[in-house]
C-alpha atoms as a PDB file:
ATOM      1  CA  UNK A   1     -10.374  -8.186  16.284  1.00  0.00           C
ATOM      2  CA  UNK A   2      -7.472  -9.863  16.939  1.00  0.00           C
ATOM      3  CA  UNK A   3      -4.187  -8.617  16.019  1.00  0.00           C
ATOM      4  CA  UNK A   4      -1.953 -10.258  13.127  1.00  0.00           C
ATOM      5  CA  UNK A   5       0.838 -10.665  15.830  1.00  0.00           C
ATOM      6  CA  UNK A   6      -1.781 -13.060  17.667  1.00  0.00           C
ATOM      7  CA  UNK A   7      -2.812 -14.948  14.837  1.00  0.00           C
ATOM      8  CA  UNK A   8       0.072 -15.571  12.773  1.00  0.00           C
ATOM      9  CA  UNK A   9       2.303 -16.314  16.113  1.00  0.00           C
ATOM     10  CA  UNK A  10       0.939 -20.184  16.709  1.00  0.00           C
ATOM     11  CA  UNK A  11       1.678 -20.425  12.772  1.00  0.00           C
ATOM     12  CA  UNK A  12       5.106 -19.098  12.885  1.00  0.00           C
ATOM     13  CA  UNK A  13       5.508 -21.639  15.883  1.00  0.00           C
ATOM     14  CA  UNK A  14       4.388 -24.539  12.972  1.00  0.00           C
ATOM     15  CA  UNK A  15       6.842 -23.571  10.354  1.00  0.00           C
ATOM     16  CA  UNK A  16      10.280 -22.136   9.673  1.00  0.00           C
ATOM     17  CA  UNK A  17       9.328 -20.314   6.257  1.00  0.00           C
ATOM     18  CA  UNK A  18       7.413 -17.201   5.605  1.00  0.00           C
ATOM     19  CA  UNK A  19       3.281 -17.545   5.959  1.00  0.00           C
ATOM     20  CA  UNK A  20       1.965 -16.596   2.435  1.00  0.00           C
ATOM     21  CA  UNK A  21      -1.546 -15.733   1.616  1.00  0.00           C
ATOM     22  CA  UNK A  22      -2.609 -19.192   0.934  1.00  0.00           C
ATOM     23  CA  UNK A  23      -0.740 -20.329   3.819  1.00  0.00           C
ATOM     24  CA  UNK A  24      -3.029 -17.955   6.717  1.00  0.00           C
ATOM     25  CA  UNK A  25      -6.125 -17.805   4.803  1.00  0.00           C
ATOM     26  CA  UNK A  26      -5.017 -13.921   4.304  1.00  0.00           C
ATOM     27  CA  UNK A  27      -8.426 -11.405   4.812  1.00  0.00           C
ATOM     28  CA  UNK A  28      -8.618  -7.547   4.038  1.00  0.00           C
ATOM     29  CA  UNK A  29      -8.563  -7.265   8.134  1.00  0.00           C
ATOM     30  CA  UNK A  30      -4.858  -9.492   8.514  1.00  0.00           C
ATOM     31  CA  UNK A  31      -3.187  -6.818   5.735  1.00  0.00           C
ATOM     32  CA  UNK A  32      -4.736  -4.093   7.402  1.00  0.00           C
ATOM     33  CA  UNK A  33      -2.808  -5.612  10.732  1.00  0.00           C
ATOM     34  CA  UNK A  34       0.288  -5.476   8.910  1.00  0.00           C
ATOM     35  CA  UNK A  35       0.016  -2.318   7.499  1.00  0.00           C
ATOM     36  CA  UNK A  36      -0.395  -1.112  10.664  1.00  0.00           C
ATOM     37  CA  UNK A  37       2.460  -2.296  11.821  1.00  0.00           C
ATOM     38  CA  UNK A  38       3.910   1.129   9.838  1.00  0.00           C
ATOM     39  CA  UNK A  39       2.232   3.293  12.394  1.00  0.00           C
ATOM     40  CA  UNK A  40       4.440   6.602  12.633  1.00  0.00           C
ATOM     41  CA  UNK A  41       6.741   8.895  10.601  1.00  0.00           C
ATOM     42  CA  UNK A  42       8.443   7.955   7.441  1.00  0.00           C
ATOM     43  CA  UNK A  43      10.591   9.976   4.864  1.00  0.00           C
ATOM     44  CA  UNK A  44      12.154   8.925   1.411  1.00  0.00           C
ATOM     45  CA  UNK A  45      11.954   9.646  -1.953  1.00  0.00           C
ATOM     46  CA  UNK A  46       8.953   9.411  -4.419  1.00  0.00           C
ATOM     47  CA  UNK A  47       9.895   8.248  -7.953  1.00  0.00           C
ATOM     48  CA  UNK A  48       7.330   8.154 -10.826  1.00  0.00           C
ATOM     49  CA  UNK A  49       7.815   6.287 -14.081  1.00  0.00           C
ATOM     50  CA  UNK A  50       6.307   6.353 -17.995  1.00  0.00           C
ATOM     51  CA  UNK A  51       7.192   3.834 -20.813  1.00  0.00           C
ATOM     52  CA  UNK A  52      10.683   5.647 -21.143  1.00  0.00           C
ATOM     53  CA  UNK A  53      11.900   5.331 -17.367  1.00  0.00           C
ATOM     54  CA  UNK A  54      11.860   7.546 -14.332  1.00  0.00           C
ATOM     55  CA  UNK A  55       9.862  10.653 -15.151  1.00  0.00           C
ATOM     56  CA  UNK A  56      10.460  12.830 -11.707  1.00  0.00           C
ATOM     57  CA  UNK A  57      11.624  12.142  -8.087  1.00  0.00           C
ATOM     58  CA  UNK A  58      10.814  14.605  -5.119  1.00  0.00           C
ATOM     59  CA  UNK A  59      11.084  14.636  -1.233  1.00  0.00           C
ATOM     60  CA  UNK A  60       8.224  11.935   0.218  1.00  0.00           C
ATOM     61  CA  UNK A  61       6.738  12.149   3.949  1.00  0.00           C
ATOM     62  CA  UNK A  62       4.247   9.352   5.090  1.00  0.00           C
ATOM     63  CA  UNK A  63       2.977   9.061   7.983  1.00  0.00           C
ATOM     64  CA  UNK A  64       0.407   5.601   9.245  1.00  0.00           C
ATOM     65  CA  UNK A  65      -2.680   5.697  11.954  1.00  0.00           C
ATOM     66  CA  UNK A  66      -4.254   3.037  12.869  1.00  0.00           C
ATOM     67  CA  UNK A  67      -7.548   3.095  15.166  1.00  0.00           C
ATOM     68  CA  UNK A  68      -8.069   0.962  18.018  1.00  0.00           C
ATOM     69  CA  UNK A  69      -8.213  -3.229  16.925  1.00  0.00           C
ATOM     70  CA  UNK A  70      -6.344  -2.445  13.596  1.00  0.00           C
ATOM     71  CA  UNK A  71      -9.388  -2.230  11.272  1.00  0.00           C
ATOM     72  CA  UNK A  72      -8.699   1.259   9.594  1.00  0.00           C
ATOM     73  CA  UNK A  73      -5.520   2.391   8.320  1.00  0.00           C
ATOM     74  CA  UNK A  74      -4.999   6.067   7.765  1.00  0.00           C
ATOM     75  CA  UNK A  75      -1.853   7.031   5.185  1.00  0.00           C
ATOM     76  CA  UNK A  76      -0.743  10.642   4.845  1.00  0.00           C
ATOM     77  CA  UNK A  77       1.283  11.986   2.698  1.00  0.00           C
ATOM     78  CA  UNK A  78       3.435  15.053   1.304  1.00  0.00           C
ATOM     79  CA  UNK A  79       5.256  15.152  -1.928  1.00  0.00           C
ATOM     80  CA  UNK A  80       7.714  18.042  -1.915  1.00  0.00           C
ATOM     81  CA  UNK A  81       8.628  18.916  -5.253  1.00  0.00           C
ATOM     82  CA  UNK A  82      12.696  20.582  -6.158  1.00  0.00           C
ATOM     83  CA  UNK A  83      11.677  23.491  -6.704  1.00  0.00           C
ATOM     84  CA  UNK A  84       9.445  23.413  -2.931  1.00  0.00           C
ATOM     85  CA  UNK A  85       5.843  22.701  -4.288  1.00  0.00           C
ATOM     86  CA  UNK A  86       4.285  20.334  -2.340  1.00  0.00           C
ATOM     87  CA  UNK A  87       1.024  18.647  -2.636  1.00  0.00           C
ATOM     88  CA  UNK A  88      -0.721  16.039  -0.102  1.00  0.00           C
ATOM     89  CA  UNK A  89      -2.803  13.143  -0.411  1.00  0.00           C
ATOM     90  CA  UNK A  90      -4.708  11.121   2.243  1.00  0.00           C
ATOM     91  CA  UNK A  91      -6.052   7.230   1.766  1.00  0.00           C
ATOM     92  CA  UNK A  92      -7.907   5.561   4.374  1.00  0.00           C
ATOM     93  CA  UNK A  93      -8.135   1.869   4.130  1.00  0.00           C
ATOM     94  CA  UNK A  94     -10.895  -0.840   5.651  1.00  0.00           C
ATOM     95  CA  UNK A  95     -12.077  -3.787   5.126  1.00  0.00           C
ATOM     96  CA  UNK A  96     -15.254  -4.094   2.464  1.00  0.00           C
ATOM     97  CA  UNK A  97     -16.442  -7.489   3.877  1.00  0.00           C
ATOM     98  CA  UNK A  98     -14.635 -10.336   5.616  1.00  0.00           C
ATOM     99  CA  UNK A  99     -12.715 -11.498   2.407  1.00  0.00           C
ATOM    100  CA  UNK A 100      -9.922 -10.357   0.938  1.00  0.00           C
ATOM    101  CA  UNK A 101     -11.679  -6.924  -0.341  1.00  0.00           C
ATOM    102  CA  UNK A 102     -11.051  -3.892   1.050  1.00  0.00           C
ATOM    103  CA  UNK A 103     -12.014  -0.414  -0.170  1.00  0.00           C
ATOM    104  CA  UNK A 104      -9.578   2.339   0.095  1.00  0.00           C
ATOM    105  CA  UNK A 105     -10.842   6.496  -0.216  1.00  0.00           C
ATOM    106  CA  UNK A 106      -8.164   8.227  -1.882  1.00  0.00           C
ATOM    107  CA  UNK A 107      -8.520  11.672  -1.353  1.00  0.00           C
ATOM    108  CA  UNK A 108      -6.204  14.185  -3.085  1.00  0.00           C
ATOM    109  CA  UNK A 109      -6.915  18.040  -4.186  1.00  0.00           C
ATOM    110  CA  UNK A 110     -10.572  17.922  -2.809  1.00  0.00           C
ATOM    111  CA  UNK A 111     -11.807  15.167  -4.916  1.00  0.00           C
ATOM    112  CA  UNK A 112     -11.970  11.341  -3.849  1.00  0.00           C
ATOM    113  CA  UNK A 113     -11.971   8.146  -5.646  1.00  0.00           C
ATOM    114  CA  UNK A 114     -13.203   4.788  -4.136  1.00  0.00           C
ATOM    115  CA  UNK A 115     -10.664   1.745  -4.852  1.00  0.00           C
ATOM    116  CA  UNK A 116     -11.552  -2.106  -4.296  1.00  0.00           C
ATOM    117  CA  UNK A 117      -8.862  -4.057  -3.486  1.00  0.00           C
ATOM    118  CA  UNK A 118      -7.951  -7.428  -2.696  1.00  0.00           C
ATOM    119  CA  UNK A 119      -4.808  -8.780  -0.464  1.00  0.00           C
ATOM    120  CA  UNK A 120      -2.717 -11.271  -3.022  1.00  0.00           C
ATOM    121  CA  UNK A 121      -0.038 -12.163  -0.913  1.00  0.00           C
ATOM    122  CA  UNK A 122       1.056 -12.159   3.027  1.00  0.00           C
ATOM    123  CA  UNK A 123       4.652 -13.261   3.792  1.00  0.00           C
ATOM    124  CA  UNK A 124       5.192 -12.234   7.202  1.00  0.00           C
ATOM    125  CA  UNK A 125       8.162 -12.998   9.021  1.00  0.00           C
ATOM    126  CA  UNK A 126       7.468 -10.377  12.353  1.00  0.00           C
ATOM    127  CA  UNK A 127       6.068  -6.680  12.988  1.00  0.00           C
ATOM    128  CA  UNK A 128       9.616  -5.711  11.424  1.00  0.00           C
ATOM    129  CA  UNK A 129      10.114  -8.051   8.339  1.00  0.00           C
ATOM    130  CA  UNK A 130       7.098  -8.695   5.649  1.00  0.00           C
ATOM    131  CA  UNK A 131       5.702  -8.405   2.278  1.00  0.00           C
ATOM    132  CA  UNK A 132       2.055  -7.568   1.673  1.00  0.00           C
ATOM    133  CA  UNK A 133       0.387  -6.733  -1.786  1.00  0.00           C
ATOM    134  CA  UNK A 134      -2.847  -5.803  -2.827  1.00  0.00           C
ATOM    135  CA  UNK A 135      -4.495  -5.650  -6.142  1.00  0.00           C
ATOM    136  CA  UNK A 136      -7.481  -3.684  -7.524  1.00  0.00           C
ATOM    137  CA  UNK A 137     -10.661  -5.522  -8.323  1.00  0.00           C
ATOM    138  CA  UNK A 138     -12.539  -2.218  -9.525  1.00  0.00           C
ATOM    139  CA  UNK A 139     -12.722   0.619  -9.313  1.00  0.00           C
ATOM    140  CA  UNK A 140     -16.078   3.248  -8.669  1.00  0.00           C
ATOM    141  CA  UNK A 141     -16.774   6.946  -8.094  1.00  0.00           C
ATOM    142  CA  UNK A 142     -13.343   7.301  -9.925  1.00  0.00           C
ATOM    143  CA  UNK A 143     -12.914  10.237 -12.368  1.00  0.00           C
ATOM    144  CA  UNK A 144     -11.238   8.051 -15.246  1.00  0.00           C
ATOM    145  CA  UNK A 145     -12.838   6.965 -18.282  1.00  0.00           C
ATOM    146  CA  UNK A 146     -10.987   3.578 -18.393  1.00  0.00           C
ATOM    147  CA  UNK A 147      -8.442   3.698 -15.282  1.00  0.00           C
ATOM    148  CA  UNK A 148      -5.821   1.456 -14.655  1.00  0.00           C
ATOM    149  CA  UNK A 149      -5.809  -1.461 -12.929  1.00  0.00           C
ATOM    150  CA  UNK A 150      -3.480  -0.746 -10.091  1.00  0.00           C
ATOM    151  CA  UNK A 151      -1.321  -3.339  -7.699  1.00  0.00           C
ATOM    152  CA  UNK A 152       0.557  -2.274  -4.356  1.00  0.00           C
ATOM    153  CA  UNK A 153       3.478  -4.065  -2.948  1.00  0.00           C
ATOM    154  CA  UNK A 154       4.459  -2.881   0.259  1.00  0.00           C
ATOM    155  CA  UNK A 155       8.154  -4.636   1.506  1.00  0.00           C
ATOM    156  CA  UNK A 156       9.448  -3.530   5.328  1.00  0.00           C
ATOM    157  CA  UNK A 157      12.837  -4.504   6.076  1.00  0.00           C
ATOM    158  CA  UNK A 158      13.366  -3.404   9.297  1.00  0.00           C
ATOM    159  CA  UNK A 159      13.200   0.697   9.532  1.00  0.00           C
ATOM    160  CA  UNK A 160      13.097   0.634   5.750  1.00  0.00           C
ATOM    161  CA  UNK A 161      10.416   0.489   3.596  1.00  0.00           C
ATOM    162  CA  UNK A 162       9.322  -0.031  -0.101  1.00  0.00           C
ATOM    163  CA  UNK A 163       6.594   0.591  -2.209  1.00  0.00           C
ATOM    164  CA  UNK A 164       5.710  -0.829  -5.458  1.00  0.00           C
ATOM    165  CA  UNK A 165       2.759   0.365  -7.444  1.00  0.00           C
ATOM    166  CA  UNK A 166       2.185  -1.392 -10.927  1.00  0.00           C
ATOM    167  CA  UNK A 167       0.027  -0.979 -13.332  1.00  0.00           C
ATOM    168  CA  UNK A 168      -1.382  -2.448 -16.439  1.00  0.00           C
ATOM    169  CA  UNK A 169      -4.748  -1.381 -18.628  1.00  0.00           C
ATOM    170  CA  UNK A 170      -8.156  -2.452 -17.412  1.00  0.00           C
ATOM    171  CA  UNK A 171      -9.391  -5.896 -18.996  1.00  0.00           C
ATOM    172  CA  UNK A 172      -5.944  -6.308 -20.455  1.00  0.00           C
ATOM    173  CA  UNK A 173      -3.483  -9.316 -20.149  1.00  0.00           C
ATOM    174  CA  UNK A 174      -0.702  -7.063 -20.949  1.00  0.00           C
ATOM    175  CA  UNK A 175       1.926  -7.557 -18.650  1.00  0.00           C
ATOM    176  CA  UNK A 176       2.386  -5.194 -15.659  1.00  0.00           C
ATOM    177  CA  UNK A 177       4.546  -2.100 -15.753  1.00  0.00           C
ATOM    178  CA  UNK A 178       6.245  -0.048 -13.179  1.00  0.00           C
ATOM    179  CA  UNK A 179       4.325   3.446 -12.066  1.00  0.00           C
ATOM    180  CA  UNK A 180       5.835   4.211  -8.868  1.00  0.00           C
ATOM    181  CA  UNK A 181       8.414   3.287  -6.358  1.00  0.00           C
ATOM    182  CA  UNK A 182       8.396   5.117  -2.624  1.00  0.00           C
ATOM    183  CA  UNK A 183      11.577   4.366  -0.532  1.00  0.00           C
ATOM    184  CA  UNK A 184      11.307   5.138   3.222  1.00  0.00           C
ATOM    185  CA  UNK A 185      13.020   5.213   6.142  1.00  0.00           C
ATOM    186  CA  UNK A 186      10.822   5.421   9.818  1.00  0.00           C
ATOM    187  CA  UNK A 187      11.353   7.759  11.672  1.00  0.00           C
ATOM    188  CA  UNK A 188      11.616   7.955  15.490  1.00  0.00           C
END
């Protein structure tokens, strides 16, 4: 597979503003590329919000894998709660065809749910500058009578790193609402 450096660099040559989605013809393999530009250790802070506003914050480690070509992307991570709890959660990420789908495992206190997702938007600028989102399309396997519909958007600035996760009800056009925010820093 080629890598998203590759592929996007004869575009980048073509134009002076960011490549979105629609723009590179975005598939589940060229966000997995970008994600894995994340490979190693990051730490920040986890924040988790209701209707009301932010409903906790604790201590966040992350760490990205890729394997060889960029077509799986492993995400660890560790929540450490104030009072020193932690808990851990792993998702592994791969394409589900040669769209836009991909199917991320999330695996958390021995259980697993199956996610479908689709990349929505692509706007990279290099390995060190880009915003990538991805949105459910359903979900299966999952352990939720009606879950949410859920939509990721990841924004690396350099060593720093955001996470957005929004959510709204399934088969609803109620808008979306913030459920999570991760803010990281890489570390060497």
């Amino acid at each position: 597979m080629k890598s998203l450096k590759a592929i996007l660099s004869v575009a980048l040559a073509l134009t002076a503003a960011p490549l979105s989605a629609a723009d590179t013809g975005e598939s589940a393999p060229e966000y997995i590329d970008a994600m894995c530009t994340l490979a190693g250790h990051w730490t920040g802070r986890f924040e988790q919000y209701n209707e009301t506003g932010l409903l906790r914050s604790s201590r966040f480690d992350a760490g990205f894998q890729c394997q060889p070509d960029d077509d799986v992307l492993m995400e660890t991570n560790l929540f450490v709660q104030d009072d020193g709890t932690a808990f851990s959660t792993l998702k592994v990420i791969f394409p589900a065809s040669q769209t836009a789908e991909m199917q991320m495992s999330y695996f958390y206190g021995g259980m697993e749910k199956v996610y479908f997702f689709k990349s929505t938007r692509l706007e990279f600028v290099d390995d060190r500058h880009w915003t990538a989102a991805r949105e459910a399309v359903h979900t299966s396997h999952g352990l939720d009578q009606n879950p949410p519909v859920s939509r990721y958007t990841h924004i690396r600035d350099g060593n720093e790193l955001t996470m957005i996760r929004e959510v709204k009800p399934h088969n609803s056009s109620r808008k979306w609402t913030l459920s999570a925010k991760l803010i990281m820093q890489w570390q060497p």
